[in-house]
Coordinates of C-alpha atoms and ligand atoms in Angstrom, one line a residue:
M1 CA 3.9 15.8 14.9
S2 CA 5.4 12.3 15.0
E3 CA 6.2 10.5 11.8
P4 CA 3.6 7.9 10.8
R5 CA 4.7 4.3 11.3
L6 CA 3.4 3.5 7.8
T7 CA 2.1 5.8 5.0
V8 CA -0.5 4.4 2.7
A9 CA -1.1 6.0 -0.8
L10 CA -4.4 5.2 -2.5
T11 CA -3.7 5.9 -6.2
F12 CA -6.2 5.8 -9.1
D13 CA -5.3 5.4 -12.8
H14 CA -8.2 7.3 -14.4
D15 CA -7.8 5.9 -17.9
A16 CA -11.5 6.3 -18.9
I17 CA -11.8 6.0 -22.7
S18 CA -8.5 7.5 -23.6
D19 CA -6.9 4.2 -24.5
G20 CA -10.0 3.0 -26.4
V21 CA -10.1 6.2 -28.4
R22 CA -6.5 5.8 -29.5
R23 CA -7.0 2.2 -30.4
G24 CA -10.3 2.6 -32.1
D25 CA -12.2 0.3 -29.7
T26 CA -15.7 -0.8 -30.5
P27 CA -18.8 0.4 -28.5
V28 CA -18.9 -2.3 -25.9
K29 CA -15.2 -1.9 -25.0
L30 CA -15.6 1.8 -24.9
S31 CA -18.6 1.5 -22.6
H32 CA -16.7 -0.7 -20.2
A33 CA -14.1 2.1 -20.0
E34 CA -16.8 4.8 -19.7
F35 CA -18.1 3.2 -16.5
G36 CA -15.0 4.7 -14.9
P37 CA -15.8 8.4 -15.2
R38 CA -19.6 7.9 -15.2
V39 CA -20.0 5.6 -12.1
G40 CA -16.7 4.5 -10.7
A41 CA -15.0 7.8 -10.1
P42 CA -18.0 9.6 -8.5
R43 CA -18.6 6.5 -6.2
I44 CA -14.9 6.5 -5.2
L45 CA -14.8 10.2 -4.7
S46 CA -17.8 10.1 -2.4
F47 CA -16.2 7.3 -0.4
L48 CA -12.9 9.3 0.0
A49 CA -14.8 12.4 1.0
R50 CA -16.9 10.5 3.6
E51 CA -13.7 9.0 5.1
G52 CA -11.6 12.2 4.8
L53 CA -9.0 10.3 2.7
P54 CA -6.5 12.1 0.4
S55 CA -5.4 10.2 -2.8
T56 CA -3.5 10.6 -6.1
W57 CA -5.1 10.4 -9.5
F58 CA -2.9 9.5 -12.6
I59 CA -5.1 11.0 -15.3
P60 CA -4.5 11.0 -19.1
G61 CA -5.0 14.4 -20.7
H62 CA -7.9 13.0 -22.8
T63 CA -9.8 12.1 -19.5
L64 CA -8.9 15.5 -18.0
V65 CA -10.6 17.4 -20.8
T66 CA -13.4 14.9 -21.8
F67 CA -14.8 14.5 -18.3
P68 CA -14.5 18.0 -16.8
D69 CA -17.0 17.1 -14.0
N70 CA -14.7 14.4 -12.8
T71 CA -11.7 16.6 -13.1
E72 CA -13.4 19.3 -11.1
A73 CA -14.5 16.9 -8.4
I74 CA -11.0 15.4 -8.0
V75 CA -9.5 18.8 -7.6
A76 CA -12.2 20.0 -5.3
G77 CA -11.7 16.9 -3.1
G78 CA -8.1 18.0 -2.5
H79 CA -6.6 15.0 -4.4
E80 CA -3.4 15.1 -6.3
L81 CA -3.4 15.1 -10.1
A82 CA -0.5 13.4 -11.9
C83 CA 0.5 12.5 -15.4
H84 CA -0.6 9.3 -17.2
G85 CA 0.0 10.3 -20.9
W86 CA -2.5 11.9 -23.1
Y87 CA -4.2 9.0 -24.9
H88 CA -2.7 6.4 -22.5
E89 CA 0.2 5.9 -24.8
D90 CA 2.5 2.9 -24.7
F91 CA 5.8 4.7 -24.1
S92 CA 7.8 1.7 -25.2
E93 CA 6.5 2.3 -28.7
L94 CA 7.1 6.0 -29.0
T95 CA 10.1 7.8 -30.5
R96 CA 11.9 10.1 -28.1
D97 CA 10.3 13.2 -29.8
E98 CA 6.9 11.7 -29.6
A99 CA 7.4 10.8 -25.9
R100 CA 8.6 14.3 -25.1
A101 CA 5.6 15.9 -26.9
V102 CA 3.1 13.7 -24.9
L103 CA 4.8 14.5 -21.6
E104 CA 4.9 18.2 -22.3
R105 CA 1.3 18.4 -23.5
S106 CA 0.0 16.4 -20.5
R107 CA 2.1 18.3 -18.0
D108 CA 0.9 21.6 -19.3
A109 CA -2.8 20.6 -19.3
L110 CA -2.5 19.4 -15.7
A111 CA -0.8 22.6 -14.7
T112 CA -3.6 24.6 -16.3
V113 CA -6.2 22.8 -14.3
T114 CA -4.4 22.8 -10.9
G115 CA -2.3 26.0 -11.2
A116 CA 0.8 24.1 -10.3
Q117 CA 3.3 21.8 -12.1
P118 CA 2.4 18.2 -11.6
A119 CA 5.0 16.3 -9.6
G120 CA 4.2 12.7 -10.6
F121 CA 4.2 10.5 -13.6
R122 CA 3.0 6.9 -14.1
A123 CA 3.6 5.1 -17.4
P124 CA 0.4 3.7 -18.9
Y125 CA 0.6 -0.1 -18.8
W126 CA 3.8 0.5 -16.7
A127 CA 5.5 0.4 -20.2
L128 CA 8.7 2.3 -20.7
A129 CA 11.4 2.6 -23.3
P130 CA 15.0 2.6 -21.9
G131 CA 15.3 6.4 -22.1
T132 CA 11.7 7.4 -21.1
L133 CA 12.4 8.1 -17.4
A134 CA 15.3 10.4 -18.3
L135 CA 12.8 12.4 -20.4
V136 CA 10.3 12.3 -17.5
E137 CA 13.0 13.9 -15.3
E138 CA 14.0 16.4 -18.0
T139 CA 10.4 17.6 -18.4
G140 CA 10.2 18.5 -14.8
F141 CA 8.6 15.6 -13.0
R142 CA 9.7 14.8 -9.5
Y143 CA 8.7 11.2 -9.1
D144 CA 7.7 8.2 -11.2
S145 CA 5.5 5.3 -10.2
S146 CA 6.0 2.6 -12.8
L147 CA 8.9 0.3 -11.6
M148 CA 9.1 -2.7 -9.3
A149 CA 12.6 -2.9 -7.8
G150 CA 11.2 -2.3 -4.3
D151 CA 7.9 -2.3 -2.5
V152 CA 7.6 0.2 0.4
R153 CA 10.9 2.2 0.1
P154 CA 11.0 4.9 -2.6
Y155 CA 14.3 5.0 -4.4
R156 CA 16.2 7.0 -7.0
V157 CA 15.8 6.1 -10.7
R158 CA 19.0 5.1 -12.5
H159 CA 19.4 6.3 -16.0
G160 CA 21.6 4.6 -18.7
D161 CA 21.7 1.0 -17.4
R162 CA 23.2 -1.2 -20.1
H163 CA 22.6 -4.9 -20.4
T164 CA 24.1 -7.0 -23.2
V165 CA 24.6 -10.7 -23.4
A166 CA 28.2 -10.1 -24.6
D167 CA 29.3 -7.7 -21.8
G168 CA 26.7 -8.3 -19.0
T169 CA 25.3 -5.4 -17.0
T170 CA 26.7 -1.9 -16.5
W171 CA 24.6 0.2 -14.1
G172 CA 23.7 3.8 -15.0
R173 CA 23.8 6.7 -12.6
E174 CA 21.1 7.7 -10.2
G175 CA 19.3 10.9 -11.2
H176 CA 17.0 13.1 -9.2
L177 CA 13.7 11.4 -10.1
V178 CA 12.3 9.3 -7.3
E179 CA 10.6 6.0 -7.9
V180 CA 7.5 5.0 -6.0
P181 CA 7.4 1.2 -6.7
V182 CA 4.3 -0.6 -7.9
Y183 CA 3.4 -4.3 -8.3
W184 CA 0.7 -6.3 -10.1
A185 CA -0.7 -7.9 -7.0
L186 CA -1.2 -4.4 -5.5
D187 CA -3.1 -3.3 -8.6
D188 CA -6.8 -4.1 -9.0
W189 CA -6.7 -4.6 -12.8
P190 CA -4.8 -7.9 -13.1
H191 CA -7.0 -9.5 -10.5
F192 CA -10.3 -8.4 -11.7
E193 CA -10.5 -7.5 -15.4
P194 CA -11.2 -10.2 -18.0
G195 CA -8.4 -10.7 -20.4
S196 CA -5.7 -9.5 -17.9
A197 CA -2.6 -11.5 -17.1
R198 CA -4.2 -13.4 -14.2
G199 CA -7.5 -14.1 -16.0
G200 CA -9.6 -11.6 -14.1
L201 CA -12.9 -11.6 -12.2
A202 CA -11.2 -12.8 -9.0
A203 CA -13.2 -12.9 -5.8
P204 CA -13.0 -9.6 -3.9
S205 CA -12.0 -11.6 -0.7
A206 CA -8.9 -12.9 -2.4
V207 CA -7.7 -9.4 -3.3
L208 CA -8.6 -8.1 0.2
E209 CA -6.4 -10.8 1.7
I210 CA -3.4 -9.9 -0.5
W211 CA -3.7 -6.2 0.2
T212 CA -4.2 -6.5 3.9
E213 CA -1.3 -8.9 4.3
E214 CA 0.9 -6.4 2.4
L215 CA -0.4 -3.8 4.8
R216 CA 0.3 -5.8 8.0
W217 CA 3.8 -6.9 6.9
A218 CA 4.8 -3.3 6.0
W219 CA 3.4 -2.0 9.3
Q220 CA 5.1 -4.6 11.4
H221 CA 8.5 -4.9 9.6
E222 CA 9.1 -1.8 7.5
P223 CA 8.6 1.2 9.8
G224 CA 8.6 4.5 7.9
G225 CA 7.6 2.8 4.7
L226 CA 5.1 3.9 2.0
L227 CA 2.6 1.3 0.7
T228 CA 1.1 2.2 -2.6
L229 CA -2.1 0.7 -4.1
T230 CA -3.0 1.1 -7.8
M231 CA -6.7 1.1 -8.7
H232 CA -8.9 1.9 -11.7
P233 CA -12.3 3.5 -11.3
E234 CA -13.9 1.2 -13.9
C235 CA -12.6 -1.8 -12.0
I236 CA -12.6 -1.1 -8.2
G237 CA -15.7 1.1 -8.7
R238 CA -17.9 -1.9 -9.4
A239 CA -20.3 -2.4 -6.5
H240 CA -19.0 -5.8 -5.3
R241 CA -15.4 -4.5 -5.2
M242 CA -15.9 -1.2 -3.3
G243 CA -16.0 -3.4 -0.2
V244 CA -12.3 -4.2 -0.8
L245 CA -11.5 -0.6 -0.6
E246 CA -13.7 0.0 2.4
R247 CA -12.4 -3.0 4.3
F248 CA -8.8 -2.2 3.4
V249 CA -9.2 1.3 4.9
E250 CA -10.9 -0.2 7.9
A251 CA -8.0 -2.6 8.5
A252 CA -5.4 0.2 8.1
R253 CA -7.3 2.3 10.7
G254 CA -7.2 -0.6 13.1
L255 CA -3.4 -0.3 13.2
D256 CA -1.6 2.4 15.1
G257 CA 0.3 5.1 13.3
I258 CA -1.0 4.7 9.8
E259 CA -1.5 7.8 7.7
F260 CA -3.1 8.1 4.3
A261 CA -1.4 10.6 2.0
R262 CA -1.1 11.9 -1.5
L263 CA 2.1 10.7 -3.1
D264 CA 3.6 14.2 -3.6
R265 CA 3.0 15.1 0.1
A266 CA 4.2 11.7 1.4
L267 CA 7.4 12.1 -0.5
E268 CA 7.9 15.7 0.5
R269 CA 7.5 14.7 4.1
M270 CA 10.0 11.9 3.7
G271 CA 12.5 14.4 2.1
A272 CA 12.4 12.1 -0.9
L273 CA 10.8 14.3 -3.6
A274 CA 13.2 15.3 -6.4
P275 CA 14.1 19.0 -6.4
R276 CA 12.5 21.2 -9.1
Ligands
ZN1 ZN1 -3.6 3.4 -17.1

């Protein structure tokens, strides 16, 4: 089989109420998050099944065990499950021991559900402490998807970069962990959710334009690339936004040689997945 001209990864951060439980959110905020597992995720999973699309779900341990019907449906649909903390922790605020404990607990819970070690990690809020990704590598993950130093080319994560005003920058060494880069414009949350960096509640057409332009550029100019979208069920799963997903998939199918893939399988095929 020939290599796809462009691989597209649809990824979903299934935060549900994990973050709100940790922060002690009030009922309305919690209910906004609960829309994800109750309405958004089933709606998205039906769409993916209808279209025969694989995807990757970054799922906090709390979501995994609190919404077992969702978990079961994601696994049954053939989608990839990957780590997103337990209570959607901000890793930049955790000690090394706390971070390790969260990674191990989440990794083991995912392995219990799927019968295999999860390959992927994405930091909640894309927030990391300087040593977090070294820990992610040490705890057996094979790729991360939280950094932004690229767009459609996965790259190796460096560990131990040092930046000081006095001495400037000394680059660390590349490890085995592979980075699948992300970006705010390719994430539904900053466009749509009230209180987010861009103000939220954007018109779906504006977001569709950004996503399809990224798609067309990558398809035309970056053959062999991997384009990654980040979405949240409580956000993209709203009725007026599902059309963005539908039309994006339609646009991708209108171009030759585009393949949708789970991140673990896409990286494996590219020979980019870190060894166990
Ligand atoms: Zn998240």
